Coordinates of C-alpha atoms in Angstrom, one line a residue:
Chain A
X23 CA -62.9 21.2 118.9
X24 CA -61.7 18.0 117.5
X25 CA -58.0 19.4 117.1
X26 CA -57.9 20.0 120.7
X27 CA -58.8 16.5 121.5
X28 CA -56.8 14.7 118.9
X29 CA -54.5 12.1 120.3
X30 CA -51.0 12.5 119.9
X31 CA -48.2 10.3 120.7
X32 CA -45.8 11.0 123.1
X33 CA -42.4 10.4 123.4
X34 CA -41.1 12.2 126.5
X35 CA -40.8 12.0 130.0
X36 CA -44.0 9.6 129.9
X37 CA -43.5 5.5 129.1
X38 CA -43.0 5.2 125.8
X39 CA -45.5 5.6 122.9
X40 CA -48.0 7.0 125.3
X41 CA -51.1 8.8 124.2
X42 CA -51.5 12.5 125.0
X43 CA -54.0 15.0 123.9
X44 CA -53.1 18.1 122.2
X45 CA -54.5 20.6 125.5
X46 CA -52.2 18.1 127.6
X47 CA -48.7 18.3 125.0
X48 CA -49.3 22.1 125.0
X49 CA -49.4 22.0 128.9
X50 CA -46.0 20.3 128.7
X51 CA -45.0 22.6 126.1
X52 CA -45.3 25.6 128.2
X53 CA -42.8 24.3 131.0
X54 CA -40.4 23.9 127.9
X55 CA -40.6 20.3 127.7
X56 CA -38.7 19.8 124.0
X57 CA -40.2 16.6 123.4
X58 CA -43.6 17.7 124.1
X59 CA -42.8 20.3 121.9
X60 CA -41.4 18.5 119.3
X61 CA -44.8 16.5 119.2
X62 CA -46.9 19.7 118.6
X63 CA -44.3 20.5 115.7
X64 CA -44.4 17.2 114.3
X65 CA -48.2 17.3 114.2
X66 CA -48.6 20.2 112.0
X67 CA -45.1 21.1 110.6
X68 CA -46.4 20.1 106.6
X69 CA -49.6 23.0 107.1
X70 CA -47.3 25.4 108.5
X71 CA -44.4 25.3 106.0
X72 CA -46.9 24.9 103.2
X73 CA -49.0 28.3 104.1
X74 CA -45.5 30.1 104.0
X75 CA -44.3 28.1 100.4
X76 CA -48.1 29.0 99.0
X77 CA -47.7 32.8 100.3
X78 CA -43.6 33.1 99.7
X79 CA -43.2 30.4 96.8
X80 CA -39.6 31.1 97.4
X81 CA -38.8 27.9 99.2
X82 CA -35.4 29.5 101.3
X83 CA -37.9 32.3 102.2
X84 CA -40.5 30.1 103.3
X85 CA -38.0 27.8 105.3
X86 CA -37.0 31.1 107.1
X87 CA -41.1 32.0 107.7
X88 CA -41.5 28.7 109.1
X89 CA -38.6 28.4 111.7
X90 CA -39.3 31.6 112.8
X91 CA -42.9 31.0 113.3
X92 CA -42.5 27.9 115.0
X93 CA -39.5 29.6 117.2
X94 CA -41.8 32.7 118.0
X95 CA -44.6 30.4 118.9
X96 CA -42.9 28.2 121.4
X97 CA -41.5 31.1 122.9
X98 CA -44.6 33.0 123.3
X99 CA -46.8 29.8 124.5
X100 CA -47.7 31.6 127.5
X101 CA -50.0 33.4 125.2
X102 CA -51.9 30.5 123.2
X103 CA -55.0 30.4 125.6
X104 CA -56.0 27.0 124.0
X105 CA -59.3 29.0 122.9
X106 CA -58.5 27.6 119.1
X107 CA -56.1 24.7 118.1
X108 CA -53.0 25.0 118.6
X109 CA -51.5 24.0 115.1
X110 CA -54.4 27.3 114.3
X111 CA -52.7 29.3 116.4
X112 CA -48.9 28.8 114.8
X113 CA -50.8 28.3 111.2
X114 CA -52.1 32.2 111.7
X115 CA -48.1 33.4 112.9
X116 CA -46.5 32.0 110.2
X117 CA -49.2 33.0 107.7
X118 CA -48.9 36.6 109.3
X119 CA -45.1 36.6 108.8
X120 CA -45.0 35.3 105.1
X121 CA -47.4 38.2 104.3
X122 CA -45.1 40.4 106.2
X123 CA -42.3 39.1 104.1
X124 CA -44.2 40.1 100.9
X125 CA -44.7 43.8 102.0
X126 CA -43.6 46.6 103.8
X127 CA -43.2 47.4 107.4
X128 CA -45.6 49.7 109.1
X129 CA -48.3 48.1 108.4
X130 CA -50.7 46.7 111.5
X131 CA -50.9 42.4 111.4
X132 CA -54.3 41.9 110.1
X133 CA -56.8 40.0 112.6
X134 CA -58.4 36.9 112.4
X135 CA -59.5 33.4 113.6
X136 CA -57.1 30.4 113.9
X137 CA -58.6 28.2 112.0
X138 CA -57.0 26.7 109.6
X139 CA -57.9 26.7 105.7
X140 CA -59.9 22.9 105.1
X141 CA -57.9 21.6 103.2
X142 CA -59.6 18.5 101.9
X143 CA -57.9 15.4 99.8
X144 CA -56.4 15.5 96.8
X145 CA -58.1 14.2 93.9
X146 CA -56.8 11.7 92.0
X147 CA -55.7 14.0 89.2
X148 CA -52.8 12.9 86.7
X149 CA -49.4 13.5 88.0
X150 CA -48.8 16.1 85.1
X151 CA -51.9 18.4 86.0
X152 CA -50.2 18.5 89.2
X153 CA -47.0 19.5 87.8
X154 CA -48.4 21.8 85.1
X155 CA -50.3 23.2 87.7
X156 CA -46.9 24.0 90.0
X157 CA -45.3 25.2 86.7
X158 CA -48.4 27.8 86.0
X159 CA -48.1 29.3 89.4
X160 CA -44.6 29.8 89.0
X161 CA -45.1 31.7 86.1
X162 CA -47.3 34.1 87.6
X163 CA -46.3 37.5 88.7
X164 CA -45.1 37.3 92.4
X165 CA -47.6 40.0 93.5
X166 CA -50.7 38.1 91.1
X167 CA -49.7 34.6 93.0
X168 CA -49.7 36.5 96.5
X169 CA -53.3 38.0 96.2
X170 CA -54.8 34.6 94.5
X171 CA -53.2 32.6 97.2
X172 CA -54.6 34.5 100.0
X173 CA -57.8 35.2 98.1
X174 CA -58.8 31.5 97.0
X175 CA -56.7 29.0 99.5
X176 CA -56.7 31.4 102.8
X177 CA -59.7 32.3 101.9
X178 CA -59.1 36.0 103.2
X179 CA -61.5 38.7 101.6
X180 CA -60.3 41.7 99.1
X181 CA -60.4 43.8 102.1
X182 CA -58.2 41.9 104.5
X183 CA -56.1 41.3 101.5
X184 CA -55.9 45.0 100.5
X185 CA -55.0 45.7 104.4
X186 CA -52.2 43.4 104.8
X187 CA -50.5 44.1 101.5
X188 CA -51.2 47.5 102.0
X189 CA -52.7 48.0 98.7
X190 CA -56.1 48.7 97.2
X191 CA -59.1 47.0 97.3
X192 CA -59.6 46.9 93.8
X193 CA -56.0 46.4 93.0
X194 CA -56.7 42.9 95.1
X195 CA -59.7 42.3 93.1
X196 CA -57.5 43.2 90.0
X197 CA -55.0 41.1 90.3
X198 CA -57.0 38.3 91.1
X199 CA -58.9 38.1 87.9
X200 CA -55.6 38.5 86.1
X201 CA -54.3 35.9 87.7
X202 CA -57.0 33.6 87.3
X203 CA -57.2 34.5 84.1
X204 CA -53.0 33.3 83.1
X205 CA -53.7 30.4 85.7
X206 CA -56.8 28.9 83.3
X207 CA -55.0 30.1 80.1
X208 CA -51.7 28.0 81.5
X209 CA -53.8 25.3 82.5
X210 CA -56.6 25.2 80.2
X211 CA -54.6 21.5 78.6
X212 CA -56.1 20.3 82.2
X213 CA -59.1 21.3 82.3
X214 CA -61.2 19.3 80.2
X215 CA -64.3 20.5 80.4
X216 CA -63.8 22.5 77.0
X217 CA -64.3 26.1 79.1
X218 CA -61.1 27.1 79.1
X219 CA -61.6 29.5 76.1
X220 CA -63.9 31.2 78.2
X221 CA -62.0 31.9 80.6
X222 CA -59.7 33.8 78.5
Chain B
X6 CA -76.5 49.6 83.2
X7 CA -72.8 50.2 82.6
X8 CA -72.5 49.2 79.0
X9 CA -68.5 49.0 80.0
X10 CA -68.7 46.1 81.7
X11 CA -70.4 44.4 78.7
X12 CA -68.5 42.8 75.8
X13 CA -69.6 43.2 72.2
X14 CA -71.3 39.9 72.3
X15 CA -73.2 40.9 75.1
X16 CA -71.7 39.1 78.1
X17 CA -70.5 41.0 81.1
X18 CA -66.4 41.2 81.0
X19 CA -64.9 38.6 82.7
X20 CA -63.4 41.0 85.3
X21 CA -66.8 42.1 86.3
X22 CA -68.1 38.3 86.3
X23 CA -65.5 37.2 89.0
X24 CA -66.7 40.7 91.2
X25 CA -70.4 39.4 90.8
X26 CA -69.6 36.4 91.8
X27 CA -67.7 37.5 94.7
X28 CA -69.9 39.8 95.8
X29 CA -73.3 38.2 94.6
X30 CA -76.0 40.6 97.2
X31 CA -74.0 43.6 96.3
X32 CA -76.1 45.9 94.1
X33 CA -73.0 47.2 92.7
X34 CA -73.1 44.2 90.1
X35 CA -76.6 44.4 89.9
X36 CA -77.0 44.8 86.1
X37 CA -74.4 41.6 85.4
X38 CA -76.0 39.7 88.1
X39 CA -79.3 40.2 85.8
X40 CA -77.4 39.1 82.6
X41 CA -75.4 36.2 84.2
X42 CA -78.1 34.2 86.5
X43 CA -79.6 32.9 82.8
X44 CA -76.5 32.8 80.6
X45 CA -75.2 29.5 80.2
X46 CA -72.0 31.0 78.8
X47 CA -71.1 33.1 81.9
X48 CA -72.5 29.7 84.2
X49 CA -69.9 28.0 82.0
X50 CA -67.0 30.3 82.6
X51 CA -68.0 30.9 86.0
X52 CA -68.0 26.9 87.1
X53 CA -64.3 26.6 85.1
X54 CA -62.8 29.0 87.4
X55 CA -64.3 27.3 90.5
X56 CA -63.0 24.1 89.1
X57 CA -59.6 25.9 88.6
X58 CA -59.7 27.3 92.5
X59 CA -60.8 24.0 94.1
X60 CA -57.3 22.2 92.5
X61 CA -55.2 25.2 94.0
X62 CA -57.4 24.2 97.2
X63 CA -56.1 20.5 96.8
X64 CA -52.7 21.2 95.8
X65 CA -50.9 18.9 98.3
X66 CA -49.0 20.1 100.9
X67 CA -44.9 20.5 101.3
X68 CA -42.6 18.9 103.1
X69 CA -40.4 21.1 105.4
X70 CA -36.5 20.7 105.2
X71 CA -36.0 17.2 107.3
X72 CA -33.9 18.9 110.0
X73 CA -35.9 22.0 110.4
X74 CA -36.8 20.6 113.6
X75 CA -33.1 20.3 114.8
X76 CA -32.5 24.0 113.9
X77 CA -36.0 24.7 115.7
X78 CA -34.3 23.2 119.3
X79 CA -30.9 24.5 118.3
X80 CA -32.7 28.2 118.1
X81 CA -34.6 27.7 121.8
X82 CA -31.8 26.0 123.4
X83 CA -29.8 29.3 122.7
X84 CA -32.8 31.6 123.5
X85 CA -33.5 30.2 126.5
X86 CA -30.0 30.1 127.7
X87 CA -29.6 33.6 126.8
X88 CA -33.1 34.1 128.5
X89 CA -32.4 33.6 132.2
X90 CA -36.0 34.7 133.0
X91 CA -37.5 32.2 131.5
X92 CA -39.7 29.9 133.1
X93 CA -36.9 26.7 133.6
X94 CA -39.4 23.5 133.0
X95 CA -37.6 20.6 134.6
X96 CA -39.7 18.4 132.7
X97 CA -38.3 20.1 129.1
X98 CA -34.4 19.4 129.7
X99 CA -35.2 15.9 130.2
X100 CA -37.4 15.7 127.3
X101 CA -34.7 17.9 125.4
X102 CA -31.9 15.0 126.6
X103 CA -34.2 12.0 125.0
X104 CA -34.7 14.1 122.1
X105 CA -31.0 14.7 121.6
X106 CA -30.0 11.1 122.6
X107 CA -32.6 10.2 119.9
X108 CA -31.2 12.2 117.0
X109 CA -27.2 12.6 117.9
X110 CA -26.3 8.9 119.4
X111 CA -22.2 9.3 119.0
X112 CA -21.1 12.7 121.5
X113 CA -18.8 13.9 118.8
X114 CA -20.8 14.0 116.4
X115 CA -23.7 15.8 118.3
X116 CA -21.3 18.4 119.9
X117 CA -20.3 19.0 116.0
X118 CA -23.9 19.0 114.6
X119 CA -25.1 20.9 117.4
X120 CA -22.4 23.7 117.4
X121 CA -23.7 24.0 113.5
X122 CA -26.6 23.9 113.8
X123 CA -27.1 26.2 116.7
X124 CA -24.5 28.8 114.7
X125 CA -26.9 28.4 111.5
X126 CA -30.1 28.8 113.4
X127 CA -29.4 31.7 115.4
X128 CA -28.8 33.3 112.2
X129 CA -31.5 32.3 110.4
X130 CA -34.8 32.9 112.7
X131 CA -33.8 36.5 113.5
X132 CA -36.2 38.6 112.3
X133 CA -35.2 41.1 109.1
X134 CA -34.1 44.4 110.3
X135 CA -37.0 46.8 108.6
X136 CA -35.0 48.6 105.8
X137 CA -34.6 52.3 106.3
X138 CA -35.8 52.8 102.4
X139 CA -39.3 51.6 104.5
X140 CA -39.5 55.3 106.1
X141 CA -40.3 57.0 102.8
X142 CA -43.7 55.1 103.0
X143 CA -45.1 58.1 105.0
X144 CA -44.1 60.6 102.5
X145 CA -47.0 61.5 100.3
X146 CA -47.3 65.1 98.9
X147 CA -50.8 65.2 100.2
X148 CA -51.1 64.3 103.9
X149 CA -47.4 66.2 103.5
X150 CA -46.0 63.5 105.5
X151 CA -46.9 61.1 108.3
X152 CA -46.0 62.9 111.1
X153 CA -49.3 64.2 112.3
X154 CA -50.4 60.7 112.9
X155 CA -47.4 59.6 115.0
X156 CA -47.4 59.8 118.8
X157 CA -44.4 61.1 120.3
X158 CA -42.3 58.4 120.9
X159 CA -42.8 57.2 117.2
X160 CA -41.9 60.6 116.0
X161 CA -38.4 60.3 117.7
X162 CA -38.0 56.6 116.5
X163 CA -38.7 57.9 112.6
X164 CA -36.5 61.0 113.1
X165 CA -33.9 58.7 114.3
X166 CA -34.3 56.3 111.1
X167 CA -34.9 58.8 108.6
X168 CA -31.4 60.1 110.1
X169 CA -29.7 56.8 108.8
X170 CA -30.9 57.7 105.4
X171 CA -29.9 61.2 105.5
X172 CA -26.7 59.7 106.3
X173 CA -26.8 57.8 103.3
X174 CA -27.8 60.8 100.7
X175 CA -25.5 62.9 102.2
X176 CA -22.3 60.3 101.6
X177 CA -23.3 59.6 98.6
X178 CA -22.9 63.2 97.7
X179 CA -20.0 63.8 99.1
X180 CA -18.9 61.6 96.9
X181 CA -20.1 63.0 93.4
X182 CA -21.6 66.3 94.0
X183 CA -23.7 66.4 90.6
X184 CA -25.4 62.7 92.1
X185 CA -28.9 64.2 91.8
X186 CA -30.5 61.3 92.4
X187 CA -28.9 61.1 96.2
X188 CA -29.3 64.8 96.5
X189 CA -33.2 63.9 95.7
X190 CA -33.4 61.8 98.4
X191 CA -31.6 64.0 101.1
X192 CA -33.8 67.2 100.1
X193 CA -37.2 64.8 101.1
X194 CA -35.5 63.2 103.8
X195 CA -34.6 67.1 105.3
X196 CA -38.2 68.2 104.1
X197 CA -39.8 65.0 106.2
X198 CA -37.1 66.0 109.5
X199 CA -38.5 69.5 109.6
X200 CA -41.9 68.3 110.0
X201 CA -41.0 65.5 112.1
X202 CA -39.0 68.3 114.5
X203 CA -42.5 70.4 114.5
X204 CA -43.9 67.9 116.1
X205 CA -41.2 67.2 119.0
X206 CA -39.6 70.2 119.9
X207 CA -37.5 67.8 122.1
X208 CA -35.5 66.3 119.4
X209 CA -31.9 67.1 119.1
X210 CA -32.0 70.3 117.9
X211 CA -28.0 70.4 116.9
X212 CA -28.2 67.8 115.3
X213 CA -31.2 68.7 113.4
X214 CA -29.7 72.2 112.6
X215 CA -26.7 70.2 111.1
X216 CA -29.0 67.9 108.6
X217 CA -30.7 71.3 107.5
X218 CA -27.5 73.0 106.7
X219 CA -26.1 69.3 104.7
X220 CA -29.4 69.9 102.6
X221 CA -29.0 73.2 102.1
X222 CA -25.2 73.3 100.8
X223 CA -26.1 70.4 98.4
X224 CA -29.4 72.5 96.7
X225 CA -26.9 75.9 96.4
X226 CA -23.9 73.0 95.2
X227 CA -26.4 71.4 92.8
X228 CA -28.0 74.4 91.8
X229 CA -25.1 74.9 90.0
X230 CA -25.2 72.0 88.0
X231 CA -28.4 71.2 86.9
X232 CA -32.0 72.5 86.2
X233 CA -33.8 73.8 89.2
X234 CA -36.8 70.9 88.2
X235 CA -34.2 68.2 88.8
X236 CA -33.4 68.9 92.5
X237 CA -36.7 67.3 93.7
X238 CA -35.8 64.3 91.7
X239 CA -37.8 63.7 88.4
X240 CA -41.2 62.8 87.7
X241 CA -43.0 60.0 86.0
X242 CA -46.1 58.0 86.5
X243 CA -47.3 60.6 89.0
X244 CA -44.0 59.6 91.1
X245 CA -40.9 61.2 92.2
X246 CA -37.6 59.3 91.2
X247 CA -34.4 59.3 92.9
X248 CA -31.9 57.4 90.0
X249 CA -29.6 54.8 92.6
X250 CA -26.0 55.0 91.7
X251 CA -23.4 52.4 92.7
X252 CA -22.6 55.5 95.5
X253 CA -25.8 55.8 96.7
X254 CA -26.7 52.1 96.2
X255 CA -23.7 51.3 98.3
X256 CA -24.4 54.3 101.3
X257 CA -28.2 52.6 101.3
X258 CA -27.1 49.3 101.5
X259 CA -30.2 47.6 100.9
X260 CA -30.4 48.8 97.7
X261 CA -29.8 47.4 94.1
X262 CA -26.8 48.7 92.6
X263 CA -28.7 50.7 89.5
X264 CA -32.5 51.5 89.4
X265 CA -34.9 54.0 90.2
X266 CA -36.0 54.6 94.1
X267 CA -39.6 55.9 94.3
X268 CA -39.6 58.9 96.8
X269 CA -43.2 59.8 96.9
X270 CA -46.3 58.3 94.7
X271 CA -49.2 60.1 94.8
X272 CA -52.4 58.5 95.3
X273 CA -54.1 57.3 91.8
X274 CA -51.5 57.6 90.1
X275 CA -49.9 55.2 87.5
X276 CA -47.2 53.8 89.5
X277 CA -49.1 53.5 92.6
X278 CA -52.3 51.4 90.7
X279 CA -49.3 48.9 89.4
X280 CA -48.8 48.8 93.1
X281 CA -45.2 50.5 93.6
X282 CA -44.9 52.5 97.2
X283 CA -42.4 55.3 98.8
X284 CA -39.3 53.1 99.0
X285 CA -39.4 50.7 96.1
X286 CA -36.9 50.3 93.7
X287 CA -37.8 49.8 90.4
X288 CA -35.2 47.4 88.9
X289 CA -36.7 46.3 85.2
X290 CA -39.3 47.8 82.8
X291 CA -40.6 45.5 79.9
X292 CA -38.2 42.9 81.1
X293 CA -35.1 45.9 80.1
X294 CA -32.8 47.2 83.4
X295 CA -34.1 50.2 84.1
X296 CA -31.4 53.7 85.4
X297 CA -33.5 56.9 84.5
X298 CA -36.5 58.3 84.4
X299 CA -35.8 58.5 80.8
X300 CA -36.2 55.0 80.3
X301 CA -39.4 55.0 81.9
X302 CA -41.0 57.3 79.4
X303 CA -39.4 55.9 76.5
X304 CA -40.7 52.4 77.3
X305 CA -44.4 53.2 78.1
X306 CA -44.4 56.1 75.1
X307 CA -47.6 53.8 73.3
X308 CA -49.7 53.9 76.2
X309 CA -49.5 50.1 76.3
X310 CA -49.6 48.2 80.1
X311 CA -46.1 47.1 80.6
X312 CA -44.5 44.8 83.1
X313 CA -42.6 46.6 85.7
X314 CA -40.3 44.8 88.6
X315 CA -38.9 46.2 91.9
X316 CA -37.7 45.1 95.0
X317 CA -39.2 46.0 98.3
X318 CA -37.8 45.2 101.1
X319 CA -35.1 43.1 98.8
X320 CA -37.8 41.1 98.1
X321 CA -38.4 41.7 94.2
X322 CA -42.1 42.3 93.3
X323 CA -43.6 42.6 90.1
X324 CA -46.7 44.6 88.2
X325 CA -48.1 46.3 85.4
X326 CA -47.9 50.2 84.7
X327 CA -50.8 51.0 82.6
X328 CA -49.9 54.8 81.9
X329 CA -53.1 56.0 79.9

């Protein structure tokens, strides 16, 4: 997988500036090698932190989510078995913790794959959609902006949803529409495709 | 057909629009998937929505705090100090000594940063300690608790937890006598003990016996006081109540100093559609504080959805009660 095999840069034990795979930083990693370590952070510290802010939106919340996740993972390295990425592999402990953040204990971690969401380029959209759009999602109710964060970007279903927030399925599905449904009324000034009264 | 998932105007509601379209083969939808597939309107509606999901798709990402990575090594240097197990990787305190050199150059300063950061860190990336309002989430008036599901070892962990919060009730009595709301709380904690003991006969009897007598002087002490209907703590929204005073707020810790702890839900019910669980404390209704179970009613009395808010965990949370 092309994650595995990306190059990284290395600034370690090695000479300087030399090239390492991913499989061969995450060997280094496990021996404890903090530079090696460092790299795997550096790599993929933006998708972490962002999964926890989307899931959290409290930004001291999500800064805990993140450190821990990233602390949890390089003490439990022995257990990444390289069969995914490993930036997959933290993105999936750190998404599991900002979910566990947003309910109650008790509740068993729900599976899945390590992949991580694709996430392609932004658009060139005007800076104030983007804005507007960060100001609608703020408005939303916190449990609203959970379900339509891990519904539409994680792309988890209703029923993974309704197990890890130990609620209903059709409370998820609930939620979701309201929440789309304030989103498009919020943002309806940006979407100019004259649909936005249908949407409410 | 189900003519209430059709609008006057004759397109499907939006709610059931979005379930079509997330469930498209399901025949469950079957009657708006018939309506929709040739309605420009709903293709319209249903394209804007995609639109609106593909910009939360491309929102860009965050940046995380610049040191976080500093705090990151801080945290591991100390775990694996206090870790002498761990495997030692020769190769990661060199790397650790260019990474430090790197990002502390002047000795002072590092020893001062470090001694900071590693303080801070420490503190910051230990896991939450699971609040003990968290053990009510197995008391349902149905499955009459959850300690039929529990192996043995976790019965002895919940008894031991549930204990804490007996603890708490019963201070908080102690304190003001007539606190129903805490004497709420210690009669279901008592009631889940007894079933939890069932199932162990190992646990500490004594101990046990002592909890049962606490919860037995406060019913004949309370009895007293108030209405027989008020000792199981009151009832709205197909929930039980326990109103928080500063007391008991202060015995739970975790709690909000004012608001109304749910004790049980039961399933389908109001409060447990708006998405409230055993252990939540509900803070606000329609935006107001919220102390009784008065309030509750008096706010939704128009069977109008209202905004509720409560904290789980600390962590406040927010719904709608819709109390047809």
């Amino acid at each position: 997988m092309l994650a595995s095999i990306r190059a990284l840069v290395y600034t370690g034990n090695g000479p300087a500036g030399c090239v390492m795979t991913e499989a061969e930083l995450v060997r280094r990693a496990k021996t404890g090698d903090r530079a090696a370590q460092e790299e795997l952070y550096r790599s993929c510290a933006r998708r972490v932190f962002s999964a926890a802010l989307r899931i959290c939106r409290d930004r001291h919340l999500a800064e805990d989510v993140s450190q821990d996740a990233w602390f949890r993972a390089f003490t439990k390295i022995g257990q990444f078995k390289g069969e995914a990425s490993f930036c997959g592999w933290v993105y999936r402990i750190a998404r599991n913790l900002a979910i566990d953040r947003m309910r109650p204990p008790l509740v068993v971690v729900m599976p899945g794959d390590d992949a991580v969401p694709d996430r392609p380029a932004p658009p060139d959209f005007p800076e104030e959609c983007w804005i507007l759009l960060h100001s609608c999602l703020a408005k939303l109710p916190p449990g609203y902006h959970t379900v339509l964060q891990l519904y539409v970007v994680e792309g988890l279903s209703h029923r993974e949803i309704a197990d890890a927030l130990a609620i209903e399925h059709v409370s998820s599905r609930t939620q979701l529409f309201k929440a789309r449904r304030m989103l498009a009324e919020c943002y309806a000034d940006c979407l100019e495709d004259g649909a936005a009264e249908a949407a409410s | 057909m189900s003519a209430d998932r059709f609008e006057p105007g004759g397109h499907p509601d939006p709610e059931a629009l979005q379930a079509w379209q997330e469930e498209p083969e399901s025949q469950e939808w079957a009657d708006v998937a018939a309506h929709a597939e040739s309605c420009q309107v709903c293709r319209a509606h249903l394209a804007h929505l995609s639109r609106l999901d593909e910009r939360l798709r491309t929102l860009p990402l965050a940046d995380p705090p610049a040191d976080e990575w500093s705090r990151i090594a801080a945290a591991l240097d100390a775990h694996e100090e206090a870790s002498p197990e761990r495997a030692p990787g020769s190769g990661g305190r060199a790397g650790q000594r260019v990474v430090a050199a790197r990002t502390w150059p002047l000795a002072l300063a590092a020893s001062l940063i470090l001694a900071f950061a590693l303080g801070w860190a420490v503190r910051s990336v230990r896991p939450p300690e699971p609040s003990p309002l968290a053990e009510l989430r197995g008391l349902t008036p149905e499955s009459g608790g959850a300690a039929l599901a529990l192996s043995a070892d976790e019965v002895v962990t919940r008894y031991s937890r549930l204990r804490g919060l007996h603890g708490a009730a019963a201070a908080a009595l102690a304190e003001d006598p007539r606190d129903r709301g805490a004497a709420g709380l210690l009669l279901t904690v008592a009631g889940e003990l007894a079933r939890l003991e069932a199932r162990a006969p190992g646990l500490d009897s004594a101990e046990f016996a002592r909890t049962r007598l606490l919860a037995e002087r406060a019913l004949e002490s309370i009895r007293a006081e108030f209405p027989m209907d008020l000792l199981f703590g009151d009832i709205a929204w197909g929930a039980r109540w326990a109103e928080v005073s500063p007391a008991l707020a202060a015995a739970l810790e975790a709690a909000p100093a004012s608001g109304l702890l749910a004790l049980q839900v039961a399933a389908g019910a109001a409060a447990e559609t708006a998405g409230l669980r055993p252990g939540d404390v509900l803070v606000r209704v329609d935006g107001e504080p919220v102390r009784s179970v008065g309030d509750l009613i008096a706010r939704t009395v128009n069977g109008e959805p209202v905004s509720v808010e409560w904290l789980r965990r600390g962590v406040p949370t927010s719904g709608f009660i819709e109390n047809r």
